[in-house]
Tab-separated table of C-alpha atoms and ligand atoms in Angstrom:
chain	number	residue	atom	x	y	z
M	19	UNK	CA	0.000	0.000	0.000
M	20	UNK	CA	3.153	2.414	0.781
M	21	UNK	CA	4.042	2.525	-2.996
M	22	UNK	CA	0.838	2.972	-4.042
M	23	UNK	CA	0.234	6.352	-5.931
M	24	UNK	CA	-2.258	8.787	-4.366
M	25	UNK	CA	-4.516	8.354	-7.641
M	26	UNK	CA	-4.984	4.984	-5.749
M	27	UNK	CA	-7.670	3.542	-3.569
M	28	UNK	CA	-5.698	2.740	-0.297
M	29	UNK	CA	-6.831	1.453	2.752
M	30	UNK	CA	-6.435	2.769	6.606
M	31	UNK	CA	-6.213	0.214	9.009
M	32	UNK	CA	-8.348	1.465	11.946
M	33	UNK	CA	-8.401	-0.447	15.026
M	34	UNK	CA	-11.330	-1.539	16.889
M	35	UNK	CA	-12.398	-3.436	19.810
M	36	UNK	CA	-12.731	-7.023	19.990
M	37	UNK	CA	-15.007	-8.279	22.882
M	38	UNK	CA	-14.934	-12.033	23.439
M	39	UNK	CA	-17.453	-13.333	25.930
M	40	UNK	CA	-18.423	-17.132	26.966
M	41	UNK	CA	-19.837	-18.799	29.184
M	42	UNK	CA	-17.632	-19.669	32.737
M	43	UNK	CA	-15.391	-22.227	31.865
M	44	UNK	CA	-15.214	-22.283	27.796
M	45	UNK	CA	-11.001	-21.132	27.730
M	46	UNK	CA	-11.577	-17.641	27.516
M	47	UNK	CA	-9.008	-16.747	29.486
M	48	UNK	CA	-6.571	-19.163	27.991
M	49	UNK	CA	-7.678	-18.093	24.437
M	50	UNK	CA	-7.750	-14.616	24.991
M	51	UNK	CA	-3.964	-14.585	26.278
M	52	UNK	CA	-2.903	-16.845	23.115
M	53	UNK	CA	-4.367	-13.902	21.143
M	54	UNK	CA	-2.501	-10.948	23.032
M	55	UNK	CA	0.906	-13.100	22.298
M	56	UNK	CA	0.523	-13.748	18.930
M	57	UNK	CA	-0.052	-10.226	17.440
M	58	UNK	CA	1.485	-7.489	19.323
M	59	UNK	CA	-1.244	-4.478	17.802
M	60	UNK	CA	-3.673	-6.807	19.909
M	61	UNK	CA	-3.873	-5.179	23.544
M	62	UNK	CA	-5.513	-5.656	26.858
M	63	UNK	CA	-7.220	-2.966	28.419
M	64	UNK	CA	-7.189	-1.803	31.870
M	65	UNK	CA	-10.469	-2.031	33.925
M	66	UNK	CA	-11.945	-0.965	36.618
M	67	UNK	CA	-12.964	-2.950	39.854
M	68	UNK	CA	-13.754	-2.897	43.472
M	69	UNK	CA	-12.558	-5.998	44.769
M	70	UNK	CA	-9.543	-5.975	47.179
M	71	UNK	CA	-5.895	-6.665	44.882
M	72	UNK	CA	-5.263	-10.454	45.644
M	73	UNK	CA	-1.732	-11.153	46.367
M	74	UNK	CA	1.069	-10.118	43.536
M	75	UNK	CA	-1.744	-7.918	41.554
M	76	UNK	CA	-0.227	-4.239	41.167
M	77	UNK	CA	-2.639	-0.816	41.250
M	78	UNK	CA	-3.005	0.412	37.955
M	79	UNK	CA	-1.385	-2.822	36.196
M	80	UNK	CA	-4.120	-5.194	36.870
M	81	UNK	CA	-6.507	-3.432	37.896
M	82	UNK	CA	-7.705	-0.066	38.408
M	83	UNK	CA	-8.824	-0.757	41.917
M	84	UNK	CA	-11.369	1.759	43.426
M	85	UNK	CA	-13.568	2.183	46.390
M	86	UNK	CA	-17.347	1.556	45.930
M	87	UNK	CA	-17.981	5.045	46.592
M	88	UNK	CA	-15.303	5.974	43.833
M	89	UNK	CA	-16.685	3.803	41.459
M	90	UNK	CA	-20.695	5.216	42.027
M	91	UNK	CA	-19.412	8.244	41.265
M	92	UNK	CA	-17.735	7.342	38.364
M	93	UNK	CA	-20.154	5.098	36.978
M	94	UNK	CA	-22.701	7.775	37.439
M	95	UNK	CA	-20.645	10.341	35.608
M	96	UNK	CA	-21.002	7.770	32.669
M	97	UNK	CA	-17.291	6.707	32.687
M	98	UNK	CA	-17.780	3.160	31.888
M	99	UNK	CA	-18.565	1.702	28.565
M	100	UNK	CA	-20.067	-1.388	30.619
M	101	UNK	CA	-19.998	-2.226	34.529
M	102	UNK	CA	-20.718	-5.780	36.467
M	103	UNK	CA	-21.998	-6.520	39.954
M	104	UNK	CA	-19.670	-10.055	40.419
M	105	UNK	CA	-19.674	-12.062	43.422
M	106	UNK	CA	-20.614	-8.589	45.060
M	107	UNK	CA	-17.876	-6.822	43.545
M	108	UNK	CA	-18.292	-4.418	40.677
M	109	UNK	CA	-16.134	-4.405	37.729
M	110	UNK	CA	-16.653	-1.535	34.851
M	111	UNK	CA	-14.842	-0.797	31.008
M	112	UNK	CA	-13.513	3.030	31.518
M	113	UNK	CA	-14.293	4.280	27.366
M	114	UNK	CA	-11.178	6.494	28.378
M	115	UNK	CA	-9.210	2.991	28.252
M	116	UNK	CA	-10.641	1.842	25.490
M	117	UNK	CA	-10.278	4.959	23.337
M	118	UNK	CA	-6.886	5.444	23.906
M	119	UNK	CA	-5.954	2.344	23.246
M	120	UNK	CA	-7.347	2.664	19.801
M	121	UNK	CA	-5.817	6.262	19.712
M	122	UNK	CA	-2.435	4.475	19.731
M	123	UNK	CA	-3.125	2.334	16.834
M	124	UNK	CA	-4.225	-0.793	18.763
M	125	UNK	CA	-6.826	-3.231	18.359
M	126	UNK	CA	-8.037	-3.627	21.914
M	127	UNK	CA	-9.742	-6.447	23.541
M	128	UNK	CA	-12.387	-6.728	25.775
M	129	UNK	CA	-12.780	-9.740	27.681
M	130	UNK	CA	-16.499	-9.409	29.539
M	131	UNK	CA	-19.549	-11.595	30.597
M	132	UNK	CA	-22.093	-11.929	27.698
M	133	UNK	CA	-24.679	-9.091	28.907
M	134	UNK	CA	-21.690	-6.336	28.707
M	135	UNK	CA	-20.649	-7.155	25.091
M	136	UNK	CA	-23.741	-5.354	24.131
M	137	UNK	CA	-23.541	-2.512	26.462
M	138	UNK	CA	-20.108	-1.848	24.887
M	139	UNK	CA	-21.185	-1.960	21.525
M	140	UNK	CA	-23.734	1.125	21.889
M	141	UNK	CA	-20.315	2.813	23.261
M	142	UNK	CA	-18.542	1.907	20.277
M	143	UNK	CA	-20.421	0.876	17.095
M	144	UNK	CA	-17.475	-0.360	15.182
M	145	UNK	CA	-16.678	-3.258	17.997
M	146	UNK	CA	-16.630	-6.717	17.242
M	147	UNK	CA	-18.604	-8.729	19.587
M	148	UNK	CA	-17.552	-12.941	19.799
M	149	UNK	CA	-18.805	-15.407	21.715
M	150	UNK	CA	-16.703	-18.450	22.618
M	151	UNK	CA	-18.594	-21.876	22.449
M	152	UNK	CA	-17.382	-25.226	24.265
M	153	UNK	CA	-17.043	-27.951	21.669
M	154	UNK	CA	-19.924	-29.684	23.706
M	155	UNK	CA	-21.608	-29.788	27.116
M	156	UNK	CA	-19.724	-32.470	28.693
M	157	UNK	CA	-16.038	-30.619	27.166
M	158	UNK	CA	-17.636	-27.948	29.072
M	159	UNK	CA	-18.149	-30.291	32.617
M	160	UNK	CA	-14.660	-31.478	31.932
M	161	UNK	CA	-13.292	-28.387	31.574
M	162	UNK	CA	-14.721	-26.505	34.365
M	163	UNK	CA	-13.862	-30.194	36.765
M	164	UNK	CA	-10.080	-29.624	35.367
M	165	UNK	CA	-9.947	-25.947	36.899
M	166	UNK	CA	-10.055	-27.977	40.119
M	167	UNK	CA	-11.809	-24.677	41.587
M	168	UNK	CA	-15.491	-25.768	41.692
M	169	UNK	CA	-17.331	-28.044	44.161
M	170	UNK	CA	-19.730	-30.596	42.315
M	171	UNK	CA	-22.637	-28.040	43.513
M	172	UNK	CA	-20.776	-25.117	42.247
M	173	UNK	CA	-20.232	-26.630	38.766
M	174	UNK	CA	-23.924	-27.852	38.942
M	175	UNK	CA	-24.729	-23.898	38.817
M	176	UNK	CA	-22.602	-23.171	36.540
M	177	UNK	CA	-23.346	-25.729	33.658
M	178	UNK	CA	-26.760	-24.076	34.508
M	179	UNK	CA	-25.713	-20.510	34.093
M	180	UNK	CA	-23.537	-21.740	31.109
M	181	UNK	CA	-26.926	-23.120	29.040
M	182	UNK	CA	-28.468	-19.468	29.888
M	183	UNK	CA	-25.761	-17.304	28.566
M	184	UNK	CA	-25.064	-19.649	25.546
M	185	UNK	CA	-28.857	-17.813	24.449
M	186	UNK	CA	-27.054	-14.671	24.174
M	187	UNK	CA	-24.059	-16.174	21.542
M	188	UNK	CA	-27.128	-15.295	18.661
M	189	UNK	CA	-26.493	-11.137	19.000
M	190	UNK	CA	-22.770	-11.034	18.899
M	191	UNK	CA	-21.132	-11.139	15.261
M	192	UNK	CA	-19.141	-14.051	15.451
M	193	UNK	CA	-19.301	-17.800	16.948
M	194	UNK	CA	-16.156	-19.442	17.238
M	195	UNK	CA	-15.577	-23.176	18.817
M	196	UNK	CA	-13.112	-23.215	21.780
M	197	UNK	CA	-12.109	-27.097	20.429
M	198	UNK	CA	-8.156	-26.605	20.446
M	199	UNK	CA	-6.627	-23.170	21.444
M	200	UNK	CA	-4.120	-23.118	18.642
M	201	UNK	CA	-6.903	-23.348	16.139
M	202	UNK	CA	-9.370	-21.488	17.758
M	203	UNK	CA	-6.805	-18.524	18.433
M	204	UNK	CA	-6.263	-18.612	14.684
M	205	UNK	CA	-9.367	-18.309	13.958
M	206	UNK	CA	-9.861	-14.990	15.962
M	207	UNK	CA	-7.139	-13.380	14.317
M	208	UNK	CA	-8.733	-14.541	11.117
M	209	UNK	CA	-11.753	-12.609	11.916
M	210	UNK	CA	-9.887	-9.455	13.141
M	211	UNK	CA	-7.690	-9.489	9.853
M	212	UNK	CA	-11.239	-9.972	7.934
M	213	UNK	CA	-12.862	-7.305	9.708
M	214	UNK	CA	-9.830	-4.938	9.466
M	215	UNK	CA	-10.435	-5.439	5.540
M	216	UNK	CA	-13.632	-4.168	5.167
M	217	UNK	CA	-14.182	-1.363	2.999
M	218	UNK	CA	-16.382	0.319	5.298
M	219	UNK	CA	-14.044	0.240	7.971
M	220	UNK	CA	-11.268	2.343	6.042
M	221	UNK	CA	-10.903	1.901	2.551
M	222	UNK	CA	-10.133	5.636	1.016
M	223	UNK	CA	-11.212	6.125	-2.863
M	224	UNK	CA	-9.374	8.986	-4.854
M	225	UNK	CA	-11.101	12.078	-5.663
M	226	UNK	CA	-13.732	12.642	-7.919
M	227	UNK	CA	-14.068	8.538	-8.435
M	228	UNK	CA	-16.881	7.051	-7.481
M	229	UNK	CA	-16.944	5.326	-3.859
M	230	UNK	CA	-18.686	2.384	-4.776
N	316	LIG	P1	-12.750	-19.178	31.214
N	316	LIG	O1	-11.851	-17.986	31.260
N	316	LIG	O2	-13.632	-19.196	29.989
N	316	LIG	O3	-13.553	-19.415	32.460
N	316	LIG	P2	-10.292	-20.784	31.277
N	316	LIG	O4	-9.449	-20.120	30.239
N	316	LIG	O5	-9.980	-20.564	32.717
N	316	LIG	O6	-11.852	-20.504	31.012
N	316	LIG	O7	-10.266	-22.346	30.891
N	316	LIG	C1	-10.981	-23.315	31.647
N	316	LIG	C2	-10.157	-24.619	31.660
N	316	LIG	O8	-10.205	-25.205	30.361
N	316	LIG	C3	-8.678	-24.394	31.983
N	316	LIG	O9	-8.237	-25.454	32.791
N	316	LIG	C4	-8.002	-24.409	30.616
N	316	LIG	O10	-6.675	-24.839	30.678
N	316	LIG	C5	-8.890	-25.371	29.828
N	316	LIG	N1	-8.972	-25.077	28.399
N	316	LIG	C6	-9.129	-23.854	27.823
N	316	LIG	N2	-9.221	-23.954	26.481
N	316	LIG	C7	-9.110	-25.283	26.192
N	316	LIG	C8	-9.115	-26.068	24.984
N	316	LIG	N3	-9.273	-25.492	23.787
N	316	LIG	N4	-8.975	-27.415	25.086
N	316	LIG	C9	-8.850	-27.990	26.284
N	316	LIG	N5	-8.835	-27.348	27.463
N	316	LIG	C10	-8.975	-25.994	27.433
């Protein structure tokens, strides 16, 4: 594209957010840091929560970590793109993260329960919302089991809580299958790369051509 004269169509890469949700237990996490190591324009982003730090977890590296009251205030002040009540601890998206992230030329993920992927895309239109799906119910069991976390009960509830946010996967953009990280981390960045292509997203036609 560098060589390309300016009587040329050329196209601006513009970086957006990618929010993967899933349900507890699908690799998320796992995936999600596959992704962040194999492209380094793909960032986290810092958020904002009112839990205590947990041992080793640095202010402002983290976490932004915040008092209830400070976080009220910010969240009514409209900071957050998209805030969580978790285990009685909230957790919010500052947009100020987010957008200046993007202002630096990097495609920022979002990694957030499946109710907030929507909230953030009426923050930012041009996000790409996908949902992570186990390869089946029982991968799921198995999976959540090998976290060696969960008492039976506790796994009980979440298998439950799984089959209700799995509803949700039909309003993001994309589905992918969490069957083998490699593969499924491959085919995130496949998406991304897709996305990044789109003529809507930045492609630039010459002057006095038509656009279409
Ligand atoms: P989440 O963040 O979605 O709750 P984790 O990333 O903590 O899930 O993964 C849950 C468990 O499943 C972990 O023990 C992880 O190592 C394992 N896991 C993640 N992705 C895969 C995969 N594609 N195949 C097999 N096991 C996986």
């Amino acid at each position: 594209m560098d060589q390309c004269p300016p009587e040329c169509p050329r196209l601006i890469e513009r970086p957006f957010p990618i929010v993967i949700s899933a349900a507890s237990g699908t690799g998320k996490t796992t995936v999600v840091e596959k992704l962040l190591s194999s492209d380094g324009r793909i960032v986290r982003v810092l958020t904002a929560t009112t839990r205590p730090p947990r041992g080793g977890e640095q202010k402002d590296v983290d976490y932004l970590f915040l008092s209830e009251e400070e976080f009220t205030t910010r969240k009514k002040a409209g900071y957050f793109a998209e805030t969580a009540l978790v285990h009685g601890h909230w957790y919010g998206v500052p947009k100020e993260n987010v957008a200046a992230g993007l202002k630096k030329g990097k495609w920022v993920v979002l990694n957030v329960d499946v109710q907030g992927g929507l909230a953030i895309k009426k923050t930012f239109p041009d996000a790409v919302l996908i949902f992570l799906l186990p390869p089946s119910l029982e991968e799921l069991e198995t999976r959540l089991r090998g976290r060696g976390t969960d008492s039976d009960e506790e796994i009980a509830k979440r298998m439950d809580q799984a089959l209700r946010e799995m509803t949700v996967a039909a309003e993001y953009d994309y589905v992918v299958v969490n069957d083998e990280v490699k593969d499924c981390t491959n085919r995130l960045l496949a998406i991304v790369r897709a996305e990044t292509s789109r003529t809507a997203r930045g492609l630039v036609m010459p002057k006095g051509r038509p656009t279409k």
